[in-house]
Amino acid sequence: MKAAFYTETGAPEVLQYGDVEDPTCGPADVVIKVSAISIEGGDLLHRRITPVDGARRIGGYQAAGTVTMVGPEVKSLRPGDSVVGFNFSCSHAELFAVPQHFAYPVPAGTDLKAMSTVPVAFGTAHQALFEYGQLRSGETLLIHGASGGVGIALVQIAKRAGARVIGTASSPEKIAALKTLGLDIGIDGRTGDIRAETLAATRGYGVDLAIDLVGGPKFSDLFAAIRPRGRLVMVGMASGVQPTLDPAAIRQSAVTVTGFIFGKVMHLPEIGQMISGLLSDVAAGELVMPVEKTFRLSEAAAAHRHVEDNRPFGKVVLIP
Ligand SMILES: NC(=O)c1ccc[n+]([C@@H]2O[C@H](COP(=O)([O-])OP(=O)(O)OC[C@H]3O[C@@H](n4cnc5c(N)ncnc54)[C@H](OP(=O)(O)O)[C@@H]3O)[C@@H](O)[C@H]2O)c1
């Protein structure tokens, strides 16, 4: 099969396109003939920093398509079923093998390009808001990195849960687009003062819950925008720079700090049910994930370069 792979970490240009062996189908696996691959924030981070184990690594977490093969232990899926699959690598390929618990059936007849964007972005957002963030209706949320995949999902899910939503994005156009999805107040993530603007929007009180997707130097401003005894969920570091937590600031503010890796729970049946509900919501148009641009899989390096340089609003998708 054809795949996009790399033999060393680095810039988007480490990605090569060529022939590799087809994946094997383990007893509890399914093999998916890929129709659409969503480029995830984590795909970029892995390509940049996660050492390549073995001769090469095929990039990518997530892709949607049609099941072509199932292992003997797989009872709930058959060849011909449409699914979106997740795995810790190897979605940037014509064929994608995943354990059955990472193959989420998609509603019949839906657009596989849209479905390919759902599990990680919307599932992470849902967990961050409710399992870890304990968001309640009427509370105020601050999202650092609201215009990426997880951020766009957070804005919509938080809004429909009854929250007031503040978020950072890097341009007035992105803030305007987020407002059509439920954002109440936008802060320019490059030039804005996250702390001052958030305090001004909350009568000096601060937000109940903050979710960090960016890390980097503005993290301390984000922390200072949380009300005393508020909550912070640390989800990502799209800036590539780990945030620094000041223990004294935690003591002074009594903010509860937590974080999680969604991939560690995606195999659980209850998480599969949650993802199934989110796939249905996207299929019904109740939640949306804009796809800014599509590239051929053979152009994976250019697609990663486009995401890194242009920080598009929503997702970029690869088509084999
Ligand atoms: N913990 C978990 O389980 C989990 C799950 C999913 C994702 N993540 C992580 O969460 C982060 C966001 O994921 P995502 O899929 O939403 O990523 P994404 O689609 O690439 O979006 C990230 C957003 O961060 C903003 N940003 C601000 N400063 C940036 C910088 N210096 N470089 C790049 N982007 C910057 C960008 O928006 P603006 O241009 O508008 O600023 C960008 O759109 C990533 O670090 C990802 O690895 C973690």
XYZ file of C-alpha atoms and ligand atoms in Angstrom:
368
model
C 0.000 0.000 0.000
C 0.976 3.659 -0.206
C 1.629 5.608 2.996
C 3.193 8.815 4.313
C 6.015 7.957 6.707
C 9.192 9.350 8.210
C 12.472 7.836 9.325
C 13.520 10.701 11.604
C 11.636 13.391 13.494
C 11.595 16.958 12.273
C 9.906 19.507 10.035
C 6.995 18.531 7.753
C 9.489 17.749 4.982
C 10.660 14.586 6.814
C 7.405 13.045 5.556
C 7.936 10.777 2.547
C 5.321 9.076 0.390
C 5.833 5.590 -0.973
C 5.165 1.854 -0.833
C 5.120 0.037 2.493
C 3.854 -3.385 3.552
C 0.122 -3.731 4.140
C -0.783 -3.849 7.846
C -1.549 -7.230 9.381
C -4.958 -7.895 10.926
C -4.610 -9.259 14.476
C -7.301 -11.484 16.024
C -9.130 -8.508 17.591
C -8.316 -5.958 14.870
C -10.100 -4.496 11.891
C -8.432 -3.206 8.728
C -9.949 -0.050 7.238
C -9.686 0.982 3.582
C -9.121 4.668 4.218
C -11.269 7.358 2.583
C -10.266 10.411 4.666
C -7.544 11.177 7.215
C -7.910 14.055 9.654
C -4.607 15.717 10.584
C -4.595 16.033 14.380
C -2.598 18.460 16.529
C -0.894 15.425 18.084
C 0.236 14.203 14.631
C 2.350 17.339 14.296
C 3.827 17.011 17.780
C 4.756 13.327 17.248
C 6.367 14.094 13.902
C 8.384 16.838 15.554
C 9.505 15.186 18.806
C 8.565 11.499 19.309
C 11.585 9.327 18.456
C 10.975 6.903 15.575
C 10.804 3.368 16.924
C 12.137 1.034 14.207
C 12.964 1.788 10.598
C 10.132 4.242 10.031
C 6.899 5.573 11.483
C 3.715 6.023 9.491
C 2.167 9.230 10.813
C -1.314 9.912 12.051
C -3.942 9.055 14.654
C -7.267 8.978 12.915
C -8.985 8.089 9.614
C -12.421 7.113 8.348
C -13.238 4.509 5.734
C -14.670 1.062 5.070
C -13.813 -2.117 6.948
C -12.130 -4.607 4.573
C -10.987 -7.280 7.021
C -11.802 -8.343 10.597
C -9.937 -10.678 12.941
C -11.646 -13.855 14.231
C -12.463 -12.308 17.629
C -14.332 -9.346 16.085
C -18.090 -9.874 16.329
C -19.578 -6.386 16.101
C -18.066 -5.221 12.786
C -18.062 -6.731 9.291
C -16.373 -5.977 5.977
C -18.325 -3.189 4.302
C -19.110 -1.296 7.526
C -18.221 2.402 7.627
C -16.104 3.395 10.626
C -13.729 6.010 11.890
C -10.629 4.468 13.385
C -8.078 5.639 15.921
C -4.626 4.293 16.706
C -1.419 5.731 18.120
C 0.128 5.879 14.628
C -0.345 4.699 11.022
C -3.487 6.552 9.842
C -1.559 8.306 7.029
C -1.999 5.288 4.735
C -4.321 3.565 2.287
C -5.016 0.804 4.839
C -5.278 1.393 8.612
C -5.359 -1.474 11.139
C -6.920 -0.681 14.516
C -8.072 -2.756 17.504
C -11.835 -3.231 17.351
C -12.333 -0.982 20.405
C -10.801 1.903 18.417
C -13.144 1.430 15.403
C -16.232 3.605 15.899
C -19.166 2.890 13.550
C -20.426 5.986 11.751
C -24.059 6.734 10.908
C -25.041 5.235 7.549
C -24.572 7.427 4.492
C -22.621 10.191 6.245
C -19.709 12.100 4.771
C -16.576 10.174 5.771
C -14.473 13.329 5.489
C -16.551 14.953 8.253
C -16.555 11.742 10.310
C -12.744 11.497 10.113
C -12.457 14.674 12.210
C -14.661 13.658 15.136
C -13.380 11.215 17.805
C -10.205 12.895 19.080
C -11.336 16.533 18.785
C -14.893 16.204 20.077
C -14.157 13.357 22.490
C -11.249 15.227 24.094
C -13.402 18.337 24.370
C -16.234 16.403 26.019
C -13.908 14.770 28.559
C -12.137 18.056 29.312
C -15.413 19.856 29.962
C -17.376 17.299 31.940
C -15.183 14.488 33.309
C -12.208 16.664 34.281
C -13.543 20.238 34.138
C -16.851 19.494 35.912
C -18.510 22.265 33.859
C -21.979 23.314 34.960
C -24.599 25.372 33.175
C -24.190 29.102 33.836
C -20.423 28.896 34.424
C -17.815 30.817 32.439
C -15.164 28.920 30.462
C -11.881 30.218 29.025
C -10.275 28.236 26.156
C -6.648 28.917 25.242
C -6.458 27.802 21.578
C -10.138 27.965 20.629
C -9.663 27.893 16.846
C -8.024 24.465 16.465
C -9.817 21.126 16.274
C -10.260 20.582 20.028
C -11.008 24.287 20.564
C -13.800 24.420 17.980
C -15.319 21.320 19.575
C -15.022 22.865 23.060
C -16.771 26.066 22.023
C -19.801 24.224 20.649
C -20.180 21.609 23.384
C -19.685 24.145 26.186
C -22.218 26.515 24.647
C -24.901 23.884 24.351
C -24.223 22.908 27.981
C -25.172 26.451 28.985
C -21.724 27.962 29.579
C -20.519 31.461 28.748
C -17.506 30.901 26.475
C -14.367 33.039 26.187
C -11.580 31.897 23.845
C -8.311 32.934 22.247
C -7.635 32.841 18.498
C -4.996 34.483 16.363
C -7.088 36.681 14.051
C -10.330 38.689 13.976
C -11.557 36.380 11.192
C -11.112 33.295 13.376
C -12.839 35.023 16.300
C -15.752 35.977 14.033
C -16.034 32.386 12.786
C -15.964 31.070 16.377
C -18.772 33.467 17.320
C -21.014 31.775 14.743
C -20.371 28.511 16.654
C -21.127 29.877 20.132
C -18.117 31.887 21.316
C -19.232 34.843 23.439
C -15.960 36.765 23.796
C -12.793 36.420 21.690
C -9.280 37.437 22.732
C -6.482 37.813 20.192
C -4.050 35.101 21.260
C -1.071 36.958 19.759
C -1.623 40.559 20.841
C -4.308 40.354 23.512
C -3.878 40.345 27.282
C -5.571 37.097 28.320
C -5.650 37.966 32.012
C -6.820 41.585 31.727
C -9.446 40.915 29.055
C -10.844 37.918 30.907
C -11.029 39.788 34.204
C -12.749 42.694 32.426
C -15.294 40.271 30.983
C -15.969 38.671 34.390
C -16.245 41.828 36.545
C -12.775 41.158 37.935
C -13.767 37.731 39.202
C -12.103 35.341 36.723
C -13.453 32.259 34.963
C -14.756 29.138 36.656
C -12.890 26.817 34.304
C -9.928 27.261 31.939
C -8.761 24.708 29.366
C -5.240 25.000 27.976
C -4.444 23.672 24.503
C -1.434 25.889 23.779
C 1.043 25.972 26.720
C 3.953 28.338 26.170
C 4.694 31.763 27.610
C 1.066 32.925 27.974
C 0.208 30.079 30.316
C 0.766 32.187 33.454
C -1.712 34.805 32.118
C -4.237 32.028 31.565
C -3.736 30.805 35.124
C -4.195 34.325 36.501
C -7.547 34.601 34.675
C -9.085 31.755 36.748
C -11.174 32.676 39.779
C -10.092 31.593 43.272
C -11.000 27.901 43.768
C -11.648 27.601 40.022
C -10.467 24.732 37.793
C -7.792 24.290 35.136
C -7.588 21.363 32.707
C -4.257 20.982 30.914
C -4.884 19.263 27.583
C -2.224 20.250 25.054
C 0.725 22.396 24.040
C 0.193 23.413 20.433
C 2.970 25.997 20.880
C 5.413 23.127 21.388
C 6.483 24.668 24.720
C 5.561 23.007 28.003
C 3.709 25.351 30.355
C 5.330 26.035 33.728
C 3.128 25.667 36.807
C 3.996 27.838 39.794
C 3.192 25.960 43.031
C 2.904 29.270 44.908
C 0.219 30.442 42.484
C -1.712 27.191 43.050
C -1.518 27.654 46.834
C -2.579 31.296 46.637
C -5.519 30.693 44.282
C -6.605 27.201 45.406
C -7.231 26.416 41.725
C -7.693 22.702 41.062
C -5.313 21.608 38.302
C -5.763 18.454 36.290
C -4.991 17.005 32.864
C -5.421 13.807 30.889
C -4.537 11.877 27.737
C -7.715 10.961 25.886
C -6.009 8.116 23.991
C -5.644 6.262 27.306
C -9.422 5.931 27.709
C -10.649 5.669 24.115
C -10.885 1.864 24.378
C -13.468 2.012 27.207
C -17.056 1.084 26.284
C -18.494 4.227 27.897
C -16.104 6.397 25.876
C -17.109 4.507 22.706
C -20.732 5.369 23.499
C -19.866 9.012 24.050
C -17.991 9.129 20.713
C -20.931 7.428 19.003
C -23.228 10.195 20.266
C -20.820 12.875 19.040
C -20.598 11.212 15.594
C -24.409 11.280 15.418
C -24.455 14.956 16.415
C -21.980 15.814 13.659
C -23.888 13.686 11.130
C -27.071 15.571 12.092
C -25.348 18.963 11.742
C -25.814 19.774 15.446
C -22.035 19.984 15.852
C -19.670 20.960 13.042
C -15.971 20.741 12.316
C -14.961 22.994 9.415
C -12.572 21.317 6.950
C -10.399 24.168 5.701
C -8.580 22.268 2.973
C -7.998 18.780 1.605
C -4.743 17.412 0.203
C -3.854 14.105 -1.453
C -2.089 11.659 0.863
C 0.896 11.941 -1.502
C 1.063 15.614 -0.444
C 1.218 14.844 3.301
C 4.380 16.917 3.784
C 2.745 19.941 2.136
C -0.400 19.387 4.208
C 1.556 19.311 7.496
C 3.479 22.394 6.319
C 0.196 24.159 5.573
C -1.166 23.381 9.058
C 2.026 24.552 10.777
C 2.483 27.743 8.764
C -1.114 28.869 8.351
C -2.789 27.497 11.502
C -6.059 26.946 9.605
C -9.485 27.306 11.170
C -10.644 23.731 11.755
C -9.196 20.670 10.121
C -7.051 19.746 7.146
C -7.890 16.340 5.668
C -5.808 13.961 3.536
C -7.433 11.817 0.829
C -5.563 8.653 -0.307
N -4.473 15.490 26.104
C -5.096 14.938 25.077
O -5.636 13.847 25.168
C -5.136 15.668 23.754
C -6.083 15.323 22.795
C -6.136 16.061 21.601
C -5.216 17.090 21.389
N -4.296 17.346 22.342
C -3.325 18.439 22.164
O -4.051 19.654 22.256
C -3.453 20.624 21.408
C -4.515 21.147 20.459
O -4.930 20.087 19.615
P -5.745 20.425 18.285
O -5.995 19.131 17.614
O -6.845 21.333 18.597
O -4.601 21.196 17.480
P -4.759 22.169 16.251
O -5.978 21.853 15.494
O -3.428 22.159 15.575
O -5.011 23.610 16.937
C -4.110 24.224 17.822
C -4.422 25.691 17.884
O -3.577 26.303 18.852
C -3.382 27.648 18.494
N -2.007 28.090 18.744
C -1.655 29.088 19.576
N -0.340 29.244 19.591
C 0.169 28.351 18.736
C 1.495 28.057 18.301
N 2.564 28.721 18.782
N 1.655 27.079 17.389
C 0.592 26.406 16.904
N -0.690 26.646 17.288
C -0.897 27.607 18.189
C -3.703 27.769 17.007
O -4.801 28.664 16.885
P -4.523 30.196 16.556
O -3.747 30.239 15.278
O -5.886 30.795 16.401
O -3.760 30.748 17.722
C -4.113 26.396 16.567
O -5.226 26.425 15.718
C -2.284 19.933 20.713
O -1.117 20.213 21.436
C -2.627 18.453 20.830
O -1.474 17.639 20.829
C -4.233 16.679 23.520
